[in-house]
Amino acid sequence: MKFPLSWLKYHLETTASLDEIAEAMTMAGLEIEEIDNPAEKFGAFTVASVKEAVAHPDADKLRVCTVETVDGIKQIVCGAPNARTGMRAVYAPLGAYIPGLDFSLDKKPRKIRGVESSGMMCSAKELELGEDHDGIIDLEGDWAVGTPAVVALGQDDVVIDFEVTPNRPDWLGVRGIARDLAATGIGTLKDVPIEPVPGTFPCPVKVELDWPEACPVFAGRLIRGVRNVASPDWLQKALRSIGLRPINALADITNLISYDRCRPLHVYDAAKLSGNLHARRGAGDSDTFEALDKKTHTPTETMCVIADEAHCLGFGGIMGGTYSGCSDATTDVFIEAAWFDPLITRATAKATGIDSDAKYRFERGVDPQSIIDGIEYATRLILKICGGEASETAVFGEIPAAPADIEFPISEVKRLTGLDLPRAEILRILTTLGFKPTGAGDILTVGVPSWRMDCSLKADLVEEVARIHGFDKLIATSLARPSVRRPAPATVMQLRARYARRALAVRGYQESVTWSFCESSQAALFGGHGAGLALENPISSELDVMRPTALIHLLTALQANADRGLADARLFEVGPVYLTDGPDGQLLVATGVRRITSGRHWTGSRAPDLFDVKADALAALEAAGAPAASLQVAPEARDWWHPGRSGVLRQGPKNVMAEFGEIHPRVLKALGIDGRVLAFEIVLDAIPQPRKSSGLKARTQLDRADLTPVKRDFAFLVDKTIAADSLIRAAKGADKALITDVSVFDVYDGKGVPEGQTSLAIEVVLQPRDKTLTDEEIDTVAAKVIAKVSGATGGTLRG
Amino acid sequence: MTDTAALETLEQDVLAQIAAATDEAGLDAVRVGALGKKGSVSLMMRSLGGMSPEERQVMGPALNGLKDRLGSAIEARKAMLEAAALDLALASETIDVSLPVRPEPKGSIHPITQVMEELAVIFADMGFAVAEGSDVEDDFHNFTALNFPEGHPARDTQDTFFMKPDAEGQRKVLRTHTSPVQIRTMMSQTPPIRIIAPGRVYRCDWDQTHTPMFHQVEGLVIDRETHMGHLKGVLQDFLAAFFETDEVVTRFRPHHFPFTEPSAEMDVRYERVGQAVKVGSGDQWMEILGCGMVHPNVIRNCGLDPDEYQGFAFGMGVDRLAMLKYGAPDLRDFFNSDQRWLGHYGFSPLLQANMATGLS
């Protein structure tokens, strides 16, 4: 909302400076967006007096002027035909920026055809203060030398633009702004009464309110014999100052009242009306009409229209139609001052795409009581500017009820804000804002003004009091630290995420944060998006569903980095994936990706393989608190993984905590990714809850045997389908007391190993406890290992 | 024969041989020649038996002394030869130590994570726990419970992402703020409540300072006595701690939000230093957060009595805080996974924000 300071001062008696007004607005909640201060913008330009203008000795069209300026007597060479002795002109000193020419004058005098010139005298166009470029500004009046040019030109009005919060439609009228500023104490609200204009005949137009929810009240009045002339200068200037283009007197008057009082009006050419008017639901095709935006609209039954017996005349409270609009030829007019429901107005505007000053006000809530003042104000201005004779005002329907009184214990101010304000101050603030507090006790009964439909609760009044008293006076008070010991607040999931992140970053991965949404066709490569997780209004078709995996963005990021020449990015993200649209439908997943690529190095280099990402996954799982060592490994990863080079880490048959391995080449191809990629996904939600601790953090006693461990090697021939993990587990299980570790040190299926079999060589570590093991004891364990392995895997000891 | 002079000659002779030995084999040959079973010194030792007691008294100690001296000389020479041999061997193993090491990738933590952890530390110190919730929400928790009126612009598809309606015509929403977490907390816990709720939030916007997904942290305090002065105090304490400065100058301005009453925005004094922002000095105001006293309707919607319980809520952009503190100019880069950006603006995993060692 824009307004010039002079307009504000029409309603506000104040001696406050611009800075003080701006500060008062800010602190009352009227957030300033821009202040356009011509005195600042045009500060360099001042009034000068041309003492003498003589012909240039060396150029026909130039004149050499002796000018009295704020900087003293200057010689200025001027090309304007109207430069003459005795005139008052606008002087631009050396170095000044000339906005209309978009350049700055030289800082030193320059010679023009051999004559030195110090500065410039400007045209209106050069200052962007008008269109006139026939000559330099020839000021009317005997302005003192040095007077700011904008003052002499009458263009010194400051225009303030501020944000109107949706709860305060009354700020969409300058008078509403003035009222709040008066309450802040920087001035007083002037009494600007609107004298009613008595009608000389009954209003002949009747209005039927067929849809009272949308339009409960409609005041109308006919004015005969008007001349729709151009508006007087003061009105045109006022509208221009807020960025509106003057049209004609009737349109300009309604615009003025809309901005002055937040009271939208509409004026119909009465000659076009036939029969009674109706405020009713739209009727579809038969109501199709052209609105003042020159577009054709078809009102539906959810939209409120104003219609006569023959035509739809416009959308109520939004925009009228061209048919009944006023033209230069209009002589009789019918003025509408009605109230339209905010929600219906808003829905209609949204459906039709129409934006207008009236709609902007009605959708936020116009003061219903303003219909009478509004129509009287309009009548007075029309009669004054356009002449004519007014009918009586006819009011149809009922003005919606004023907001209910609020029972207000004044202690609420202190309870909610900590401010200890005297009762008198509370009463003063409420009263100057237009509230009507009554009652002598601790609880006031506060009448709410009709323009403050946002106020219905005690807290609303607390806000009014605190806002006007000043939030700067709130006493900043630190929250008391809880007096009791509190356990660390981080939740189990937060800790899992934190530790998984750090484990992966320590292992060389860079943490990334990627979109929660992805493209549906890409989601389809990973099992598709979850039910109910397609967006109705995606920001782009490439982000149209909630992602079922973080792999998509990480994989494409790998390629994007490779395209930039960064071939070996390792990226991870700890973030959500979405399975369903329910409150538990989201999982926290740690996802990592890297390419199979080996850099070149003088020591030689090794390309990573799936055991690197398996190690990464295990490390992250362990860091996050999963029982990594006891997890089962199985080649059961889903079908976007390489069928032979991927696996899952799970607890029991069902609880899959991670998938790892190579991404399926088909998926990579579909995503446009070159080469091969290793990845892992760890579902942090799948990690079992830690056991409730007893509170004691002491560790169990350290079990540390003194005797040297014994190592024995075995090589087994097993079928290729046998997982090494099952062989290791079998060996470990052969003697749980003695065997402390089993490791694979060789996997071989070359010469000497039968077709379809693999030789797995393991080292078994035996840890004697009480005494050294005898050869017999060692042999017994070895036999058990062989028996157990062969029982579990069908493997035989390799000869 | 009692010729000590001969002994001396022998000694000189053997010492010369020791000195001349250039390797262990040569030295051993000298040892055998002198001290071995049939060595020159050993043969003379054996001849002691045929001597008179007087001769033996002279020659015994002389021979023993000779044997010891020669033994020591051999040991010393041996050690010297070994050292020389090792020196030679090691010299042959010389490598150019200026050659580069094997490359090791440097992992990093995203600035959003870093800032979230800083927030958690600062607010934990003030007694706040961290609460989280899901991104896909229902209309009640994202709007209705928060006192958004019907027809509020935030309920528009222009501003808010919606899921396609289900069979019953219900459409879920991508939360536009983390306030649904506040609602769920108030509905499930008994005051006093002190939480912060960080997380992903979504709005239909995409330019240099807006992305369709971004991160927010909200705070909520509900008890029987917390008022707006506390709100101002907590936020000033937070800003001082977060920007690590004693001189935070703030401005508390009235504003409007559906879910708070009274509502405010807080500005901080700042000046630009390169891409980063120095908070505390300068002559500019920057809006940094929105806040207010929790609206009585919101308290009531959560099953609490607004005449008994009161408190405040605030919300701010985590990404924006990261941009301001760490000087990253373009929000879109936060979500681009550019390795160079991640390396430049990311943080070491060894760094963990805490009150003892600092935030970053």
mmCIF file of C-alpha atoms in Angstrom, chain B residues 202-341:
data_model
loop_
_atom_site.group_PDB
_atom_site.id
_atom_site.type_symbol
_atom_site.label_atom_id
_atom_site.label_comp_id
_atom_site.label_asym_id
_atom_site.label_seq_id
_atom_site.Cartn_x
_atom_site.Cartn_y
_atom_site.Cartn_z
ATOM 1 C CA TYR B 202 8.237 -26.929 1.400
ATOM 2 C CA ARG B 203 6.797 -23.934 -0.447
ATOM 3 C CA CYS B 204 6.172 -23.267 -4.134
ATOM 4 C CA ASP B 205 8.998 -20.869 -4.837
ATOM 5 C CA TRP B 206 12.276 -21.092 -6.747
ATOM 6 C CA ASP B 207 14.868 -18.338 -7.150
ATOM 7 C CA GLN B 208 18.203 -17.255 -5.697
ATOM 8 C CA THR B 209 16.897 -17.034 -2.162
ATOM 9 C CA HIS B 210 13.951 -19.465 -2.349
ATOM 10 C CA THR B 211 13.916 -23.172 -3.079
ATOM 11 C CA PRO B 212 10.850 -25.445 -3.131
ATOM 12 C CA MET B 213 12.400 -27.348 -0.232
ATOM 13 C CA PHE B 214 14.282 -25.668 2.568
ATOM 14 C CA HIS B 215 14.923 -26.110 6.272
ATOM 15 C CA GLN B 216 13.349 -24.435 9.201
ATOM 16 C CA VAL B 217 13.779 -24.513 12.921
ATOM 17 C CA GLU B 218 10.901 -23.602 15.134
ATOM 18 C CA GLY B 219 10.857 -23.242 18.882
ATOM 19 C CA LEU B 220 8.008 -23.698 21.319
ATOM 20 C CA VAL B 221 7.729 -22.977 25.018
ATOM 21 C CA ILE B 222 4.493 -23.722 26.853
ATOM 22 C CA ASP B 223 4.103 -23.383 30.595
ATOM 23 C CA ARG B 224 2.245 -21.223 33.084
ATOM 24 C CA GLU B 225 4.397 -18.101 33.155
ATOM 25 C CA THR B 226 6.445 -17.572 30.004
ATOM 26 C CA HIS B 227 5.664 -14.171 28.462
ATOM 27 C CA MET B 228 6.781 -12.105 25.509
ATOM 28 C CA GLY B 229 9.738 -10.643 27.409
ATOM 29 C CA HIS B 230 11.071 -14.188 27.673
ATOM 30 C CA LEU B 231 10.597 -14.608 23.941
ATOM 31 C CA LYS B 232 12.695 -11.529 23.312
ATOM 32 C CA GLY B 233 15.279 -12.715 25.827
ATOM 33 C CA VAL B 234 15.570 -16.220 24.416
ATOM 34 C CA LEU B 235 15.947 -14.944 20.871
ATOM 35 C CA GLN B 236 18.580 -12.393 21.850
ATOM 36 C CA ASP B 237 20.448 -15.073 23.796
ATOM 37 C CA PHE B 238 20.184 -17.385 20.816
ATOM 38 C CA LEU B 239 21.409 -14.830 18.286
ATOM 39 C CA ALA B 240 24.371 -13.878 20.479
ATOM 40 C CA ALA B 241 25.314 -17.528 20.884
ATOM 41 C CA PHE B 242 24.791 -18.432 17.240
ATOM 42 C CA PHE B 243 26.607 -15.465 15.729
ATOM 43 C CA GLU B 244 29.202 -15.716 18.502
ATOM 44 C CA THR B 245 29.086 -12.051 19.438
ATOM 45 C CA ASP B 246 28.238 -10.031 22.538
ATOM 46 C CA GLU B 247 26.768 -7.126 20.646
ATOM 47 C CA VAL B 248 23.570 -8.337 19.060
ATOM 48 C CA VAL B 249 21.259 -5.381 18.530
ATOM 49 C CA THR B 250 17.753 -6.514 17.761
ATOM 50 C CA ARG B 251 14.505 -4.843 16.883
ATOM 51 C CA PHE B 252 11.236 -6.461 17.758
ATOM 52 C CA ARG B 253 8.451 -5.350 15.416
ATOM 53 C CA PRO B 254 4.746 -6.183 15.455
ATOM 54 C CA HIS B 255 3.651 -8.445 12.634
ATOM 55 C CA HIS B 256 0.829 -10.852 11.894
ATOM 56 C CA PHE B 257 0.727 -14.631 11.856
ATOM 57 C CA PRO B 258 -2.423 -16.697 12.244
ATOM 58 C CA PHE B 259 -0.850 -18.915 14.921
ATOM 59 C CA THR B 260 0.506 -16.271 17.288
ATOM 60 C CA GLU B 261 -1.050 -13.314 19.098
ATOM 61 C CA PRO B 262 0.697 -10.966 19.685
ATOM 62 C CA SER B 263 2.989 -11.633 16.728
ATOM 63 C CA ALA B 264 6.356 -10.108 15.977
ATOM 64 C CA GLU B 265 9.266 -10.174 13.632
ATOM 65 C CA MET B 266 12.805 -9.697 14.816
ATOM 66 C CA ASP B 267 15.398 -7.715 12.921
ATOM 67 C CA VAL B 268 19.107 -7.637 13.692
ATOM 68 C CA ARG B 269 21.626 -4.915 13.012
ATOM 69 C CA TYR B 270 24.178 -6.041 10.494
ATOM 70 C CA GLU B 271 26.688 -5.076 7.891
ATOM 71 C CA ARG B 272 27.920 -7.048 4.931
ATOM 72 C CA VAL B 273 31.475 -8.328 5.045
ATOM 73 C CA GLY B 274 32.017 -9.924 1.661
ATOM 74 C CA GLN B 275 29.359 -12.565 1.222
ATOM 75 C CA ALA B 276 28.973 -13.040 4.962
ATOM 76 C CA VAL B 277 27.086 -10.892 7.344
ATOM 77 C CA LYS B 278 28.468 -9.355 10.483
ATOM 78 C CA VAL B 279 25.792 -9.187 13.084
ATOM 79 C CA GLY B 280 25.965 -6.552 15.784
ATOM 80 C CA SER B 281 27.537 -3.680 13.888
ATOM 81 C CA GLY B 282 26.472 -1.693 10.858
ATOM 82 C CA ASP B 283 23.423 0.420 10.220
ATOM 83 C CA GLN B 284 21.155 -1.980 8.372
ATOM 84 C CA TRP B 285 18.276 -3.987 9.760
ATOM 85 C CA MET B 286 17.683 -7.497 8.531
ATOM 86 C CA GLU B 287 14.560 -9.476 9.256
ATOM 87 C CA ILE B 288 15.688 -12.763 10.710
ATOM 88 C CA LEU B 289 12.694 -14.527 12.187
ATOM 89 C CA GLY B 290 9.007 -14.512 12.979
ATOM 90 C CA CYS B 291 7.591 -15.220 16.411
ATOM 91 C CA GLY B 292 4.899 -14.481 18.935
ATOM 92 C CA MET B 293 2.844 -15.709 21.821
ATOM 93 C CA VAL B 294 1.075 -18.930 20.878
ATOM 94 C CA HIS B 295 -2.466 -18.034 19.774
ATOM 95 C CA PRO B 296 -5.130 -19.020 22.315
ATOM 96 C CA ASN B 297 -6.974 -20.895 19.564
ATOM 97 C CA VAL B 298 -3.871 -22.988 18.878
ATOM 98 C CA ILE B 299 -3.456 -23.805 22.556
ATOM 99 C CA ARG B 300 -7.140 -24.715 22.700
ATOM 100 C CA ASN B 301 -6.940 -26.788 19.506
ATOM 101 C CA CYS B 302 -4.276 -28.878 21.240
ATOM 102 C CA GLY B 303 -6.532 -29.636 24.177
ATOM 103 C CA LEU B 304 -4.983 -27.133 26.593
ATOM 104 C CA ASP B 305 -6.649 -24.199 28.350
ATOM 105 C CA PRO B 306 -5.216 -20.872 27.120
ATOM 106 C CA ASP B 307 -6.150 -19.238 30.414
ATOM 107 C CA GLU B 308 -3.960 -21.753 32.224
ATOM 108 C CA TYR B 309 -1.145 -22.302 29.755
ATOM 109 C CA GLN B 310 0.730 -19.772 27.712
ATOM 110 C CA GLY B 311 3.974 -19.545 25.864
ATOM 111 C CA PHE B 312 5.740 -18.528 22.731
ATOM 112 C CA ALA B 313 6.784 -19.904 19.381
ATOM 113 C CA PHE B 314 9.321 -18.750 16.841
ATOM 114 C CA GLY B 315 10.562 -19.924 13.465
ATOM 115 C CA MET B 316 13.489 -19.207 11.213
ATOM 116 C CA GLY B 317 15.232 -20.577 8.156
ATOM 117 C CA VAL B 318 18.145 -22.900 8.877
ATOM 118 C CA ASP B 319 19.584 -22.534 5.376
ATOM 119 C CA ARG B 320 19.338 -18.768 5.690
ATOM 120 C CA LEU B 321 21.164 -18.840 9.009
ATOM 121 C CA ALA B 322 23.863 -20.924 7.317
ATOM 122 C CA MET B 323 24.047 -18.457 4.427
ATOM 123 C CA LEU B 324 24.387 -15.520 6.797
ATOM 124 C CA LYS B 325 26.901 -17.059 9.169
ATOM 125 C CA TYR B 326 29.048 -18.871 6.653
ATOM 126 C CA GLY B 327 28.618 -16.618 3.648
ATOM 127 C CA ALA B 328 27.146 -18.883 0.983
ATOM 128 C CA PRO B 329 25.418 -16.553 -1.461
ATOM 129 C CA ASP B 330 23.016 -18.775 -3.419
ATOM 130 C CA LEU B 331 20.511 -21.003 -1.671
ATOM 131 C CA ARG B 332 20.130 -23.256 -4.709
ATOM 132 C CA ASP B 333 23.733 -24.411 -4.298
ATOM 133 C CA PHE B 334 22.799 -25.988 -0.975
ATOM 134 C CA PHE B 335 20.926 -28.714 -2.855
ATOM 135 C CA ASN B 336 23.136 -29.124 -5.930
ATOM 136 C CA SER B 337 25.611 -31.737 -4.607
ATOM 137 C CA ASP B 338 28.492 -29.973 -6.339
ATOM 138 C CA GLN B 339 31.574 -31.630 -4.915
ATOM 139 C CA ARG B 340 33.489 -28.357 -4.977
ATOM 140 C CA TRP B 341 30.753 -26.505 -3.077
#
